[in-house]
Structures are given as structure tokens and as C-alpha cells.
mmCIF file of C-alpha atoms in Angstrom:
data_model
loop_
_atom_site.group_PDB
_atom_site.id
_atom_site.type_symbol
_atom_site.label_atom_id
_atom_site.label_comp_id
_atom_site.label_asym_id
_atom_site.label_seq_id
_atom_site.Cartn_x
_atom_site.Cartn_y
_atom_site.Cartn_z
ATOM 1 C CA UNK A 1 -29.719 11.373 -22.887
ATOM 2 C CA UNK A 2 -27.586 8.462 -24.203
ATOM 3 C CA UNK A 3 -24.535 10.722 -24.480
ATOM 4 C CA UNK A 4 -25.015 11.901 -20.919
ATOM 5 C CA UNK A 5 -25.193 8.275 -19.691
ATOM 6 C CA UNK A 6 -22.115 7.369 -21.697
ATOM 7 C CA UNK A 7 -20.158 10.259 -20.214
ATOM 8 C CA UNK A 8 -21.320 9.262 -16.721
ATOM 9 C CA UNK A 9 -20.279 5.639 -17.285
ATOM 10 C CA UNK A 10 -16.854 6.736 -18.487
ATOM 11 C CA UNK A 11 -16.388 8.849 -15.304
ATOM 12 C CA UNK A 12 -17.760 6.307 -12.851
ATOM 13 C CA UNK A 13 -15.048 5.715 -10.186
ATOM 14 C CA UNK A 14 -14.870 1.907 -10.345
ATOM 15 C CA UNK A 15 -12.333 1.603 -7.492
ATOM 16 C CA UNK A 16 -14.834 3.514 -5.305
ATOM 17 C CA UNK A 17 -17.566 1.101 -6.443
ATOM 18 C CA UNK A 18 -15.445 -1.868 -5.421
ATOM 19 C CA UNK A 19 -14.739 -0.301 -2.025
ATOM 20 C CA UNK A 20 -18.451 0.404 -1.503
ATOM 21 C CA UNK A 21 -19.440 -3.130 -2.397
ATOM 22 C CA UNK A 22 -16.922 -4.619 -0.044
ATOM 23 C CA UNK A 23 -18.083 -2.359 2.756
ATOM 24 C CA UNK A 24 -21.763 -2.947 1.996
ATOM 25 C CA UNK A 25 -21.425 -6.682 1.961
ATOM 26 C CA UNK A 26 -19.483 -6.742 5.131
ATOM 27 C CA UNK A 27 -21.471 -3.953 6.777
ATOM 28 C CA UNK A 28 -18.057 -2.774 7.988
ATOM 29 C CA UNK A 29 -15.378 -0.412 6.660
ATOM 30 C CA UNK A 30 -12.811 -2.161 8.751
ATOM 31 C CA UNK A 31 -13.555 -5.614 7.414
ATOM 32 C CA UNK A 32 -13.753 -4.233 3.893
ATOM 33 C CA UNK A 33 -10.293 -2.776 4.400
ATOM 34 C CA UNK A 34 -8.992 -6.193 5.335
ATOM 35 C CA UNK A 35 -10.595 -7.824 2.325
ATOM 36 C CA UNK A 36 -9.034 -5.257 -0.067
ATOM 37 C CA UNK A 37 -5.694 -5.000 1.767
ATOM 38 C CA UNK A 38 -6.034 -1.248 2.373
ATOM 39 C CA UNK A 39 -6.649 0.941 5.392
ATOM 40 C CA UNK A 40 -9.969 1.841 7.021
ATOM 41 C CA UNK A 41 -9.321 5.412 5.971
ATOM 42 C CA UNK A 42 -8.869 4.440 2.318
ATOM 43 C CA UNK A 43 -12.276 2.646 2.291
ATOM 44 C CA UNK A 44 -13.870 5.702 3.871
ATOM 45 C CA UNK A 45 -12.385 8.025 1.286
ATOM 46 C CA UNK A 46 -13.489 5.832 -1.635
ATOM 47 C CA UNK A 47 -17.035 5.542 -0.386
ATOM 48 C CA UNK A 48 -17.190 9.341 0.134
ATOM 49 C CA UNK A 49 -15.936 9.746 -3.498
ATOM 50 C CA UNK A 50 -18.734 7.513 -4.721
ATOM 51 C CA UNK A 51 -21.349 9.319 -2.608
ATOM 52 C CA UNK A 52 -20.145 12.609 -4.042
ATOM 53 C CA UNK A 53 -20.350 11.218 -7.603
ATOM 54 C CA UNK A 54 -23.823 9.843 -7.129
ATOM 55 C CA UNK A 55 -25.105 12.770 -5.049
ATOM 56 C CA UNK A 56 -26.575 10.627 -2.352
ATOM 57 C CA UNK A 57 -25.525 9.131 1.035
ATOM 58 C CA UNK A 58 -25.012 5.440 0.815
ATOM 59 C CA UNK A 59 -24.252 4.774 4.463
ATOM 60 C CA UNK A 60 -25.526 6.089 7.763
ATOM 61 C CA UNK A 61 -22.328 6.593 9.836
ATOM 62 C CA UNK A 62 -22.548 6.051 13.548
ATOM 63 C CA UNK A 63 -19.979 5.477 16.276
ATOM 64 C CA UNK A 64 -18.229 2.222 15.276
ATOM 65 C CA UNK A 65 -21.149 1.320 13.087
ATOM 66 C CA UNK A 66 -22.164 1.941 9.439
ATOM 67 C CA UNK A 67 -25.631 1.043 7.992
ATOM 68 C CA UNK A 68 -26.813 1.224 4.403
ATOM 69 C CA UNK A 69 -29.289 3.893 3.566
ATOM 70 C CA UNK A 70 -32.158 3.060 1.201
ATOM 71 C CA UNK A 71 -30.041 4.416 -1.739
ATOM 72 C CA UNK A 72 -27.164 2.265 -0.571
ATOM 73 C CA UNK A 73 -29.333 -0.857 -0.471
ATOM 74 C CA UNK A 74 -30.619 -0.152 -3.955
ATOM 75 C CA UNK A 75 -27.136 0.446 -5.324
ATOM 76 C CA UNK A 76 -25.856 -2.761 -3.693
ATOM 77 C CA UNK A 77 -28.698 -4.759 -5.066
ATOM 78 C CA UNK A 78 -28.189 -3.563 -8.638
ATOM 79 C CA UNK A 79 -24.466 -2.779 -8.884
ATOM 80 C CA UNK A 80 -23.251 -5.869 -7.000
ATOM 81 C CA UNK A 81 -24.419 -8.552 -9.428
ATOM 82 C CA UNK A 82 -23.473 -6.378 -12.391
ATOM 83 C CA UNK A 83 -19.890 -5.998 -11.224
ATOM 84 C CA UNK A 84 -19.743 -9.681 -10.346
ATOM 85 C CA UNK A 85 -20.873 -10.531 -13.823
ATOM 86 C CA UNK A 86 -18.253 -8.216 -15.466
ATOM 87 C CA UNK A 87 -15.546 -9.735 -13.190
ATOM 88 C CA UNK A 88 -16.571 -13.296 -14.088
ATOM 89 C CA UNK A 89 -16.567 -12.516 -17.779
ATOM 90 C CA UNK A 90 -13.153 -10.938 -17.583
ATOM 91 C CA UNK A 91 -11.743 -13.851 -15.660
ATOM 92 C CA UNK A 92 -13.083 -16.355 -18.162
ATOM 93 C CA UNK A 93 -11.675 -14.495 -21.122
ATOM 94 C CA UNK A 94 -8.271 -13.750 -19.518
ATOM 95 C CA UNK A 95 -7.769 -17.319 -18.196
ATOM 96 C CA UNK A 96 -7.893 -18.535 -21.802
ATOM 97 C CA UNK A 97 -4.675 -16.551 -22.634
ATOM 98 C CA UNK A 98 -1.884 -18.816 -21.422
ATOM 99 C CA UNK A 99 1.702 -17.719 -20.850
ATOM 100 C CA UNK A 100 1.033 -14.097 -20.030
ATOM 101 C CA UNK A 101 3.451 -12.794 -17.413
ATOM 102 C CA UNK A 102 4.752 -9.498 -15.918
ATOM 103 C CA UNK A 103 8.123 -9.330 -14.084
ATOM 104 C CA UNK A 104 8.372 -6.901 -11.208
ATOM 105 C CA UNK A 105 11.691 -6.051 -9.662
ATOM 106 C CA UNK A 106 11.365 -4.853 -6.031
ATOM 107 C CA UNK A 107 13.407 -4.825 -2.791
ATOM 108 C CA UNK A 108 12.774 -7.847 -0.568
ATOM 109 C CA UNK A 109 11.132 -5.989 2.268
ATOM 110 C CA UNK A 110 8.855 -4.028 -0.095
ATOM 111 C CA UNK A 111 7.769 -7.296 -1.674
ATOM 112 C CA UNK A 112 6.932 -8.912 1.679
ATOM 113 C CA UNK A 113 5.402 -5.925 3.384
ATOM 114 C CA UNK A 114 3.579 -4.020 0.601
ATOM 115 C CA UNK A 115 3.385 -5.821 -2.733
ATOM 116 C CA UNK A 116 2.580 -9.496 -1.879
ATOM 117 C CA UNK A 117 -0.271 -8.621 0.670
ATOM 118 C CA UNK A 118 -2.013 -6.686 -2.184
ATOM 119 C CA UNK A 119 -1.162 -9.001 -5.076
ATOM 120 C CA UNK A 120 -4.289 -11.162 -4.678
ATOM 121 C CA UNK A 121 -6.273 -8.121 -5.853
ATOM 122 C CA UNK A 122 -4.303 -7.964 -9.139
ATOM 123 C CA UNK A 123 -4.546 -11.747 -9.621
ATOM 124 C CA UNK A 124 -8.299 -11.558 -9.085
ATOM 125 C CA UNK A 125 -8.694 -8.771 -11.626
ATOM 126 C CA UNK A 126 -6.342 -10.309 -14.173
ATOM 127 C CA UNK A 127 -6.376 -14.109 -13.665
ATOM 128 C CA UNK A 128 -4.647 -14.834 -16.984
ATOM 129 C CA UNK A 129 -1.510 -12.812 -16.030
ATOM 130 C CA UNK A 130 1.197 -14.323 -13.835
ATOM 131 C CA UNK A 131 3.096 -11.807 -11.754
ATOM 132 C CA UNK A 132 6.712 -12.799 -11.212
ATOM 133 C CA UNK A 133 8.326 -11.090 -8.232
ATOM 134 C CA UNK A 134 12.082 -10.593 -8.605
ATOM 135 C CA UNK A 135 13.638 -9.330 -5.395
ATOM 136 C CA UNK A 136 16.984 -7.524 -5.361
ATOM 137 C CA UNK A 137 18.883 -4.856 -3.464
ATOM 138 C CA UNK A 138 21.399 -4.458 -6.314
ATOM 139 C CA UNK A 139 21.447 -1.257 -8.498
ATOM 140 C CA UNK A 140 19.033 -1.544 -11.361
ATOM 141 C CA UNK A 141 20.363 -2.340 -14.821
ATOM 142 C CA UNK A 142 18.758 -1.705 -18.215
ATOM 143 C CA UNK A 143 16.178 -4.477 -18.629
ATOM 144 C CA UNK A 144 16.632 -6.912 -21.505
ATOM 145 C CA UNK A 145 13.777 -8.737 -23.219
ATOM 146 C CA UNK A 146 12.414 -11.274 -20.715
ATOM 147 C CA UNK A 147 13.565 -14.855 -21.229
ATOM 148 C CA UNK A 148 13.151 -18.002 -19.181
ATOM 149 C CA UNK A 149 16.757 -17.771 -17.884
ATOM 150 C CA UNK A 150 17.663 -14.124 -17.374
ATOM 151 C CA UNK A 151 16.822 -11.783 -14.522
ATOM 152 C CA UNK A 152 15.343 -8.956 -16.528
ATOM 153 C CA UNK A 153 12.104 -7.103 -15.523
ATOM 154 C CA UNK A 154 9.272 -5.287 -17.079
ATOM 155 C CA UNK A 155 8.654 -2.978 -14.167
ATOM 156 C CA UNK A 156 10.873 -2.020 -11.222
ATOM 157 C CA UNK A 157 9.801 -0.206 -7.986
ATOM 158 C CA UNK A 158 12.322 1.885 -5.918
ATOM 159 C CA UNK A 159 12.334 4.882 -3.588
ATOM 160 C CA UNK A 160 13.675 8.084 -5.114
ATOM 161 C CA UNK A 161 14.978 9.006 -8.558
ATOM 162 C CA UNK A 162 18.648 7.932 -8.174
ATOM 163 C CA UNK A 163 20.316 4.930 -9.795
ATOM 164 C CA UNK A 164 17.741 4.404 -12.453
ATOM 165 C CA UNK A 165 18.572 3.408 -16.022
ATOM 166 C CA UNK A 166 18.039 6.264 -18.455
ATOM 167 C CA UNK A 167 16.070 4.041 -20.780
ATOM 168 C CA UNK A 168 13.087 3.427 -18.352
ATOM 169 C CA UNK A 169 9.837 5.343 -18.474
ATOM 170 C CA UNK A 170 9.490 6.773 -14.964
ATOM 171 C CA UNK A 171 6.239 7.170 -13.050
ATOM 172 C CA UNK A 172 5.717 8.698 -9.551
ATOM 173 C CA UNK A 173 4.171 6.141 -7.261
ATOM 174 C CA UNK A 174 3.664 6.061 -3.481
ATOM 175 C CA UNK A 175 4.137 9.017 -1.193
ATOM 176 C CA UNK A 176 5.499 7.875 2.193
ATOM 177 C CA UNK A 177 6.517 8.912 5.691
ATOM 178 C CA UNK A 178 7.995 7.215 8.754
ATOM 179 C CA UNK A 179 6.483 6.466 12.107
ATOM 180 C CA UNK A 180 7.567 5.241 15.509
ATOM 181 C CA UNK A 181 6.129 1.731 16.108
ATOM 182 C CA UNK A 182 6.466 -1.273 18.369
ATOM 183 C CA UNK A 183 4.432 -4.159 19.774
ATOM 184 C CA UNK A 184 1.236 -2.834 21.371
ATOM 185 C CA UNK A 185 2.168 -4.128 24.827
ATOM 186 C CA UNK A 186 5.569 -2.440 24.538
ATOM 187 C CA UNK A 187 4.125 0.941 23.252
ATOM 188 C CA UNK A 188 1.549 1.124 25.999
ATOM 189 C CA UNK A 189 2.310 4.194 28.098
ATOM 190 C CA UNK A 190 4.611 5.833 25.563
ATOM 191 C CA UNK A 191 3.198 9.365 25.530
ATOM 192 C CA UNK A 192 6.356 11.370 24.715
ATOM 193 C CA UNK A 193 9.716 10.675 22.889
ATOM 194 C CA UNK A 194 11.588 10.834 26.225
ATOM 195 C CA UNK A 195 9.865 7.546 27.282
ATOM 196 C CA UNK A 196 11.867 5.742 24.591
ATOM 197 C CA UNK A 197 15.046 6.087 26.659
ATOM 198 C CA UNK A 198 14.093 2.909 28.515
ATOM 199 C CA UNK A 199 13.618 0.772 25.416
ATOM 200 C CA UNK A 200 15.711 -0.945 22.748
ATOM 201 C CA UNK A 201 16.049 0.645 19.274
ATOM 202 C CA UNK A 202 15.851 -1.777 16.278
ATOM 203 C CA UNK A 203 17.700 -0.693 13.190
ATOM 204 C CA UNK A 204 18.239 -2.102 9.685
ATOM 205 C CA UNK A 205 21.567 -1.642 7.879
ATOM 206 C CA UNK A 206 19.696 -0.444 4.821
ATOM 207 C CA UNK A 207 17.801 2.176 6.846
ATOM 208 C CA UNK A 208 20.182 2.942 9.738
ATOM 209 C CA UNK A 209 19.713 6.748 9.464
ATOM 210 C CA UNK A 210 15.957 6.826 10.033
ATOM 211 C CA UNK A 211 16.204 7.151 13.842
ATOM 212 C CA UNK A 212 18.658 10.122 13.630
ATOM 213 C CA UNK A 213 16.624 11.694 10.781
ATOM 214 C CA UNK A 214 13.433 11.357 12.922
ATOM 215 C CA UNK A 215 15.068 12.953 15.952
ATOM 216 C CA UNK A 216 16.573 15.778 13.850
ATOM 217 C CA UNK A 217 13.180 16.425 12.300
ATOM 218 C CA UNK A 218 11.613 16.726 15.753
ATOM 219 C CA UNK A 219 14.520 18.656 17.301
ATOM 220 C CA UNK A 220 15.383 16.000 19.885
ATOM 221 C CA UNK A 221 18.827 14.960 18.821
ATOM 222 C CA UNK A 222 20.109 14.091 22.346
ATOM 223 C CA UNK A 223 17.506 11.362 22.974
ATOM 224 C CA UNK A 224 19.126 7.966 23.412
ATOM 225 C CA UNK A 225 17.619 4.484 23.813
ATOM 226 C CA UNK A 226 18.994 2.176 26.469
ATOM 227 C CA UNK A 227 20.322 -0.231 23.730
ATOM 228 C CA UNK A 228 20.140 -0.946 20.019
ATOM 229 C CA UNK A 229 20.126 -4.025 17.769
ATOM 230 C CA UNK A 230 21.165 -3.929 14.098
ATOM 231 C CA UNK A 231 19.603 -6.222 11.440
ATOM 232 C CA UNK A 232 20.471 -6.747 7.821
ATOM 233 C CA UNK A 233 16.991 -5.875 6.439
ATOM 234 C CA UNK A 234 13.935 -3.924 7.425
ATOM 235 C CA UNK A 235 11.793 -7.055 7.245
ATOM 236 C CA UNK A 236 13.771 -8.512 10.212
ATOM 237 C CA UNK A 237 13.433 -5.257 12.052
ATOM 238 C CA UNK A 238 9.695 -5.173 11.735
ATOM 239 C CA UNK A 239 9.346 -8.837 12.722
ATOM 240 C CA UNK A 240 11.547 -8.178 15.799
ATOM 241 C CA UNK A 241 9.298 -5.195 16.677
ATOM 242 C CA UNK A 242 6.132 -7.293 16.299
ATOM 243 C CA UNK A 243 7.773 -9.805 18.729
ATOM 244 C CA UNK A 244 8.353 -7.097 21.301
ATOM 245 C CA UNK A 245 12.097 -6.894 21.077
ATOM 246 C CA UNK A 246 12.086 -3.100 20.864
ATOM 247 C CA UNK A 247 10.855 -0.137 18.845
ATOM 248 C CA UNK A 248 11.739 1.260 15.445
ATOM 249 C CA UNK A 249 11.225 4.128 13.047
ATOM 250 C CA UNK A 250 9.946 2.684 9.755
ATOM 251 C CA UNK A 251 8.065 3.741 6.565
ATOM 252 C CA UNK A 252 4.269 3.660 6.582
ATOM 253 C CA UNK A 253 4.451 1.779 3.281
ATOM 254 C CA UNK A 254 5.918 -1.200 5.077
ATOM 255 C CA UNK A 255 3.764 -0.877 8.220
ATOM 256 C CA UNK A 256 0.197 -0.395 6.951
ATOM 257 C CA UNK A 257 -1.036 -4.008 7.261
ATOM 258 C CA UNK A 258 0.673 -4.589 10.624
ATOM 259 C CA UNK A 259 -0.885 -1.385 12.026
ATOM 260 C CA UNK A 260 -4.328 -2.144 10.631
ATOM 261 C CA UNK A 261 -4.302 -5.646 12.074
ATOM 262 C CA UNK A 262 -2.900 -4.659 15.418
ATOM 263 C CA UNK A 263 0.448 -6.379 15.250
ATOM 264 C CA UNK A 264 2.146 -2.978 15.641
ATOM 265 C CA UNK A 265 1.142 0.207 17.389
ATOM 266 C CA UNK A 266 2.070 3.798 16.860
ATOM 267 C CA UNK A 267 1.893 5.655 20.179
ATOM 268 C CA UNK A 268 2.888 9.062 18.754
ATOM 269 C CA UNK A 269 1.107 9.229 15.402
ATOM 270 C CA UNK A 270 1.579 13.006 14.969
ATOM 271 C CA UNK A 271 5.425 12.691 14.983
ATOM 272 C CA UNK A 272 5.999 11.707 11.418
ATOM 273 C CA UNK A 273 9.168 11.920 9.313
ATOM 274 C CA UNK A 274 8.662 12.846 5.619
ATOM 275 C CA UNK A 275 10.292 10.346 3.287
ATOM 276 C CA UNK A 276 11.205 10.205 -0.399
ATOM 277 C CA UNK A 277 8.548 9.103 -2.819
ATOM 278 C CA UNK A 278 8.506 5.689 -4.509
ATOM 279 C CA UNK A 279 8.684 5.514 -8.320
ATOM 280 C CA UNK A 280 8.271 2.725 -10.754
ATOM 281 C CA UNK A 281 10.091 2.424 -13.987
ATOM 282 C CA UNK A 282 8.821 0.609 -17.097
ATOM 283 C CA UNK A 283 10.715 -0.890 -19.938
ATOM 284 C CA UNK A 284 9.712 1.270 -22.998
ATOM 285 C CA UNK A 285 8.922 -1.922 -24.883
ATOM 286 C CA UNK A 286 6.869 -3.350 -22.029
ATOM 287 C CA UNK A 287 4.025 -5.668 -22.949
ATOM 288 C CA UNK A 288 0.315 -5.086 -22.541
ATOM 289 C CA UNK A 289 0.482 -7.167 -19.349
ATOM 290 C CA UNK A 290 2.995 -4.669 -17.905
ATOM 291 C CA UNK A 291 0.802 -1.802 -18.751
ATOM 292 C CA UNK A 292 -2.163 -3.456 -17.001
ATOM 293 C CA UNK A 293 0.085 -3.921 -13.939
ATOM 294 C CA UNK A 294 1.099 -0.259 -14.224
ATOM 295 C CA UNK A 295 -2.558 0.777 -14.048
ATOM 296 C CA UNK A 296 -3.127 -1.449 -11.129
ATOM 297 C CA UNK A 297 -0.178 0.073 -9.276
ATOM 298 C CA UNK A 298 -1.653 3.539 -9.934
ATOM 299 C CA UNK A 299 -4.954 2.469 -8.495
ATOM 300 C CA UNK A 300 -3.294 1.030 -5.420
ATOM 301 C CA UNK A 301 -1.319 4.246 -4.878
ATOM 302 C CA UNK A 302 -4.578 6.261 -4.921
ATOM 303 C CA UNK A 303 -6.069 3.951 -2.348
ATOM 304 C CA UNK A 304 -2.911 4.074 -0.198
ATOM 305 C CA UNK A 305 -2.762 7.898 -0.337
ATOM 306 C CA UNK A 306 -0.876 9.512 2.615
ATOM 307 C CA UNK A 307 -1.578 10.718 5.211
ATOM 308 C CA UNK A 308 -3.029 7.415 6.401
ATOM 309 C CA UNK A 309 -5.463 7.232 9.288
ATOM 310 C CA UNK A 310 -4.205 5.014 12.109
ATOM 311 C CA UNK A 311 -6.219 2.680 14.313
ATOM 312 C CA UNK A 312 -7.324 4.294 17.483
#
């Protein structure tokens, strides 16, 4: 019996437990998604994973309402304090280890739109480790040993497999795709691509082919917007879209939070453009802190799995 329990404990999907506890305490998948910086669909999938593992239903699902079952109430009452105790113990031990850092090299827009909104989760799990975000659009160089003065890194995140140093250990990361988005008030009534002809297209110099790629993928190459505005970076494009200046085609990886919180709307959610996958590269001599960050990235990628469900 003890061997069976040990095997079960080793297989317990802890990310799914965290998602369940957030949803159970909030009595809402939507609010749990906000707390954990993921989508409503990610919470739903994680809860279903835990229900399949346990063999019981934890929630009664109704239209725009979830309610704990008796089994869900029992699991919350017993698992909640246990996980809180483990988390508190880990924080206390890790906080005693001073000077632990991990350096992450990312592009600026990815840092602002994807990594930073989720970073509180890593800090909560590993309070003794300081993540240092190094933003750059320059080609990646072979990382040196980190010092207080250089710009080296332990982990770098980029899309695709080009322009990587040969010395890094490569890991597949996020799958991605691009969507048409704009401010909700601007997207109201957009029920076909042809309606975009009356609007302004927003483009980034670093992603200026997304619009043409999207049209080519859909077979509508002749579609033209009434005007277009070009920005230096995708972050500026997305902010302009939020402010109602026009529409854009942008990666889901950069949109998820704005879509979930209603700052952006996607009027044509079935018209998606496949995009290259993200990868992260690790210094072969990376520290234990970097390996913990690597495992955290992997857990976030599973939560973020595409295709994402979009708010209705």
C-alpha cells in the first residue's frame, strides 16, 4: 500500500492542484485565471486533468457558474492547508539563501507582454531567487559566466532556431499563432475580413510581414486597409491597438493577458496564422537557479498550451 501511495504522490499533477485551489477559493475559473496569469481555458484544462487523476468530479459546471462538489469541498479543505504549509516552508528555507540569481535574456515586447505578467508566480514559488531580465533585440552571443558588470545570461528566449550559439542547450518552449485584434469598440461589427478595409492597420518594424502572411494564409491578398501606421516595436503596436488607433495581427503569446482582461478583442477567432515556436537556450554550465527557472518555464508552457480559448 505504501508503494502505491508513493507512486501516486510522485505522479500527482501539482500544477493542476494549484489551478484547482485557485478556482475553488475564488469559486470562479475566470478569477483564478487572473490570479495565476493564465487563460480561463488553461484553468479548465488543469482542473479536468486533476479530476481525471482523482477519478471524481470536483466542480459542478453550469452556465457562467462553477460550484464545488462534495469531493471538491473535501479536497479543498485538506489539500489547501497542506499546499500552503509546503509553500511557506519552501519560502522560509529559500529566503535564507542570499545572492541567488538567474539572468534571462528576452526581447523587450516579450518581456513586457508575456514574461513579466507571469513572473510573480516564479517569485512566489522561489522567493530566494532574483530573476534579472535582460532585454535585447541583438543577435545572441555565447554567454559568459555572469558577473556584476557584463551582459551575459543563463537563459535566453527567442522564436525559432536561427541565430543561436552552438554552445547552448536548446529546449522547445511555447507554441504560438497570430490573431486579428483591436480595441473592443473598434472591433464591434467586424464579421468578415472585408470590413477591415475601413480601418487603419498597425504594424511593427520587427513584425511588418504578419499582415501579408495572414492574408496569404487566408487567400485574401488583395485586401487593403484605409491606412497604416508603422511603429518600432510590437509593444507600441499593441498599446496603440488598445487605445483604438487601429487593428493589428499579432502573436497570441503577446496578447493573452489583454484578451483575457478585455483590453483587446478578436472578432474573427477562427482566422489564425500559424507561427514559429519559441525556444529557450540554457548555458551548459547554468546554475541550479537557472534549472529551476527552466522547469518553471516548462510548467508555464503547459498552462499556456495553444490553441487558447478566447473570451466570448
